[in-house]
Amino acid sequence: MRSQIANRLRSNSTPLNSVPPASTSNDYSTDLAYLAARIIYPSPLPSQNDLPVFILNGAAFPDAKTVDYDALLPYVLSRLPGDEELIGGHGYEVVFFAGAGGNAAMQSKKGRPNWQWSMQAYHVLTRAKRKKLQKLYIVHDKNFSRVLIEVFASVVSPKFRKKVIHISTLSGLALHIPIEDLLIPPSAYLIDRRKSPDIYAPYASGRRAFGVQTPLPFFADRSVRLPRVLRETTSFVIMDDNIKAEGIFRVSARAQTVEILKEAYDRGQKFIVWKEINTVLASSYHREGIGHVWVEEPDHAEGYELHVAAVLIKLWYKELKEPIFPSSSYQALEKYYGNPNVSLEVQHLLQMLSDDDEWSPISSKMSRQILRMHLLPLLSRVAAFQDRNQMTPENLAVCFAPSLLCGPDPIEDLKMSTTVRRILVAMIVHWESDLAPLFGISFETFEESLHMPEATGDREDPLEEARIKAVDETQSVGITLLDNDDSDAEMEIRPALPPRPRAATVINGILEEPNPFDVGATGRMNPANLGLSDGISPVRRKPSPFDDAPLDGMSHIDNGAFTETSPSEIGPSNLTSPIRRKPAPALLPLPRYSSIISDRPAILQGIQYYNTVPIEDDDSGEEHEMKDVDGPPLYEEQVPIYNEPTRPPPCPPPEPEPTRPPPFPPPAAEPSIQRKPLPKMATWGGKACD
């Protein structure tokens, strides 16, 4: 069935010729050859599989109403590899940009060849060209074209269908092949802008030229050089025919085209063609194993015009991270150079451009170097042809002043633009005759800086890496206590908190204040810290309000020391341990002004609190036994405890009373309740009624 349809299509159509006439023949058409060179051309670099890549530009197809496609087809097919080359090789790949044109809204609708002609053209191909086609990438095709190609591939050749890859945008094409190696026509970029706002290419997209941290890249010997975007655009501007173009740097360009080129230079697009009437400049590239690669037939390729290059130069200065005249220099510029009646002398300009002058209003040395290496030589060269291009130093200063002032306040930038224009005009006028010889710069050295560097590594601008703040895994916000030694032994044993300072005590009626710095001089270990802390730190710590609370019938003097009668001989003490351990948890303090009524020992952290606590309710130092009561501990009247049981009180106690009241008042007797007598039961007939 498939073969019958194909034979019917062949029989119903005029046979097409696949070989064009010889170039010396009278039948050879240079116009058709020129159209064929615009329609299909080889990309300078091979694919990742080391196969030649051919670009098929759908926007370059002429109108079918004015051009005979049957006569054009042999010229188009002749640009593909020959049979002899394909038989001994591995094949080739084709990237077909199927868009209708870059500005379809302003263009008339072109007549395209019908699908029958496309099927006939496929059968005209030789067997070697059909078999050696490895991949056919179709970009920017419409849904109707996609369906048509699928039907065509199914009818003509199922194997051909497997070679076709449909892609919607250039970002999708970048996932299959490196688009930075292709010579993409400008029309394909403009069509892609309708479908996607930008282009993302893995391992290529980023910042290389515009708004980078280091605007002037370095050579291998650490000397600075001009970036690639300035080399190519400036070389195209100063060409003999272009530099005489009227309104250069004043005429605007299409904003969408400028944005496309900015993205292309930041992506590192290797091949960009500049074209203006009879002047053509194409990028070149050097690859190891291949050598120096040039664009073949740049005259036939689509290119970008002169005014786009001029606008791109101004955009580079506007996108600088630090403007040539920063906002911090506005006050000095207005003070010393703001008076229009005072002329600017060469000495003043020399001070602004010299690297040795620390008082220059142009604070950045990199900005001064950019002025000397590129801007002033370029503008003085353009001003030399002011009779042809109508660009005087004043006109050039008006065009470039907004790009050199990019502060945070546009109003302040506008106020300073007048002063900056005066400075820029004086620099352009005095550059070639006075300033350039002082810096050892001539027009010849300026042209040499625009040439491609000899070293391969210096020909492309480095991709600026994203600046991500490196955060250590052990770093966190706030204060973090970490040991310097990360060993397991040190991490298991946590350091202890330092002991509390001595509390004030009353001994023999004298109030002794402790030495706040003598926190390490302790006698014995406190039983409260046994098993919790093996060492004493010399670091001071806030005292606890319960430091002098009684424990086991003794008065607490220090967190690590007791009186001689203190039962602190429990367990060993490691006072000289060098390891700081985990801080001890807070102990449950006893109330300072209370007595606990209980005869059960309270066990907390290995410490026993016995059932006798000194109380001073009757101004005596005797101890009283506590009685058992049910329920939680009760609290009696609050009596301050101010002395130890083994030490005399600070003053003689008063005479004891003959009788001492009990520890607590006896419970009051429950009042009796008088109840009314029950009423007598009513009787009826001698019987009680319920």
mmCIF file of N, CA and C in Angstrom, residues 36-37 39-45 52-56 79-81 93 181-183 294-297:
data_model
loop_
_atom_site.group_PDB
_atom_site.id
_atom_site.type_symbol
_atom_site.label_atom_id
_atom_site.label_comp_id
_atom_site.label_asym_id
_atom_site.label_seq_id
_atom_site.Cartn_x
_atom_site.Cartn_y
_atom_site.Cartn_z
ATOM 1 N N ALA A 36 20.182 29.224 -2.310
ATOM 2 C CA ALA A 36 20.466 27.915 -1.723
ATOM 3 C C ALA A 36 21.475 28.019 -0.580
ATOM 4 N N ALA A 37 22.453 28.934 -0.704
ATOM 5 C CA ALA A 37 23.433 29.121 0.369
ATOM 6 C C ALA A 37 22.805 29.738 1.608
ATOM 7 N N ILE A 39 19.595 29.125 2.395
ATOM 8 C CA ILE A 39 18.641 28.137 2.900
ATOM 9 C C ILE A 39 19.350 27.053 3.703
ATOM 10 N N ILE A 40 20.441 26.533 3.208
ATOM 11 C CA ILE A 40 21.148 25.449 3.881
ATOM 12 C C ILE A 40 22.644 25.742 3.845
ATOM 13 N N TYR A 41 23.289 25.569 4.986
ATOM 14 C CA TYR A 41 24.729 25.836 5.089
ATOM 15 C C TYR A 41 25.298 24.967 6.209
ATOM 16 N N PRO A 42 26.576 24.643 6.140
ATOM 17 C CA PRO A 42 27.174 23.800 7.180
ATOM 18 C C PRO A 42 27.516 24.622 8.420
ATOM 19 N N SER A 43 27.306 24.027 9.572
ATOM 20 C CA SER A 43 27.729 24.657 10.822
ATOM 21 C C SER A 43 29.236 24.463 10.975
ATOM 22 N N PRO A 44 29.967 25.448 11.502
ATOM 23 C CA PRO A 44 31.439 25.328 11.530
ATOM 24 C C PRO A 44 31.957 24.148 12.329
ATOM 25 N N LEU A 45 31.305 23.796 13.430
ATOM 26 C CA LEU A 45 31.799 22.718 14.286
ATOM 27 C C LEU A 45 30.951 21.471 14.118
ATOM 28 N N PRO A 52 29.245 15.955 10.687
ATOM 29 C CA PRO A 52 28.954 17.305 10.187
ATOM 30 C C PRO A 52 27.486 17.657 10.394
ATOM 31 N N VAL A 53 27.248 18.931 10.735
ATOM 32 C CA VAL A 53 25.897 19.418 11.012
ATOM 33 C C VAL A 53 25.553 20.474 9.966
ATOM 34 N N PHE A 54 24.359 20.357 9.381
ATOM 35 C CA PHE A 54 23.882 21.308 8.384
ATOM 36 C C PHE A 54 22.649 22.024 8.935
ATOM 37 N N ILE A 55 22.626 23.339 8.748
ATOM 38 C CA ILE A 55 21.519 24.171 9.216
ATOM 39 C C ILE A 55 20.588 24.432 8.035
ATOM 40 N N LEU A 56 19.332 24.084 8.182
ATOM 41 C CA LEU A 56 18.303 24.335 7.181
ATOM 42 C C LEU A 56 17.393 25.432 7.717
ATOM 43 N N ARG A 79 24.414 21.199 -1.809
ATOM 44 C CA ARG A 79 25.159 21.674 -0.644
ATOM 45 C C ARG A 79 25.301 20.604 0.424
ATOM 46 N N LEU A 80 24.618 19.486 0.250
ATOM 47 C CA LEU A 80 24.796 18.357 1.156
ATOM 48 C C LEU A 80 26.046 17.579 0.783
ATOM 49 N N PRO A 81 26.563 16.722 1.667
ATOM 50 C CA PRO A 81 27.766 15.933 1.344
ATOM 51 C C PRO A 81 27.529 15.043 0.124
ATOM 52 N N GLU A 93 24.108 15.170 10.182
ATOM 53 C CA GLU A 93 22.912 15.579 10.910
ATOM 54 C C GLU A 93 22.402 16.900 10.336
ATOM 55 N N ASP A 181 27.561 25.725 19.841
ATOM 56 C CA ASP A 181 28.465 25.378 18.747
ATOM 57 C C ASP A 181 27.834 25.598 17.371
ATOM 58 N N LEU A 182 26.553 25.936 17.310
ATOM 59 C CA LEU A 182 25.856 26.085 16.037
ATOM 60 C C LEU A 182 25.910 27.533 15.561
ATOM 61 N N LEU A 183 25.813 27.710 14.259
ATOM 62 C CA LEU A 183 25.662 29.029 13.661
ATOM 63 C C LEU A 183 24.167 29.242 13.443
ATOM 64 N N TRP A 294 36.557 28.824 10.965
ATOM 65 C CA TRP A 294 35.935 30.048 10.484
ATOM 66 C C TRP A 294 34.557 29.732 9.943
ATOM 67 N N VAL A 295 33.750 30.767 9.837
ATOM 68 C CA VAL A 295 32.426 30.620 9.222
ATOM 69 C C VAL A 295 32.594 30.598 7.711
ATOM 70 N N GLU A 296 32.113 29.524 7.102
ATOM 71 C CA GLU A 296 32.196 29.424 5.651
ATOM 72 C C GLU A 296 31.143 30.313 4.996
ATOM 73 N N GLU A 297 31.552 31.016 3.960
ATOM 74 C CA GLU A 297 30.667 31.882 3.191
ATOM 75 C C GLU A 297 29.872 32.838 4.094
#
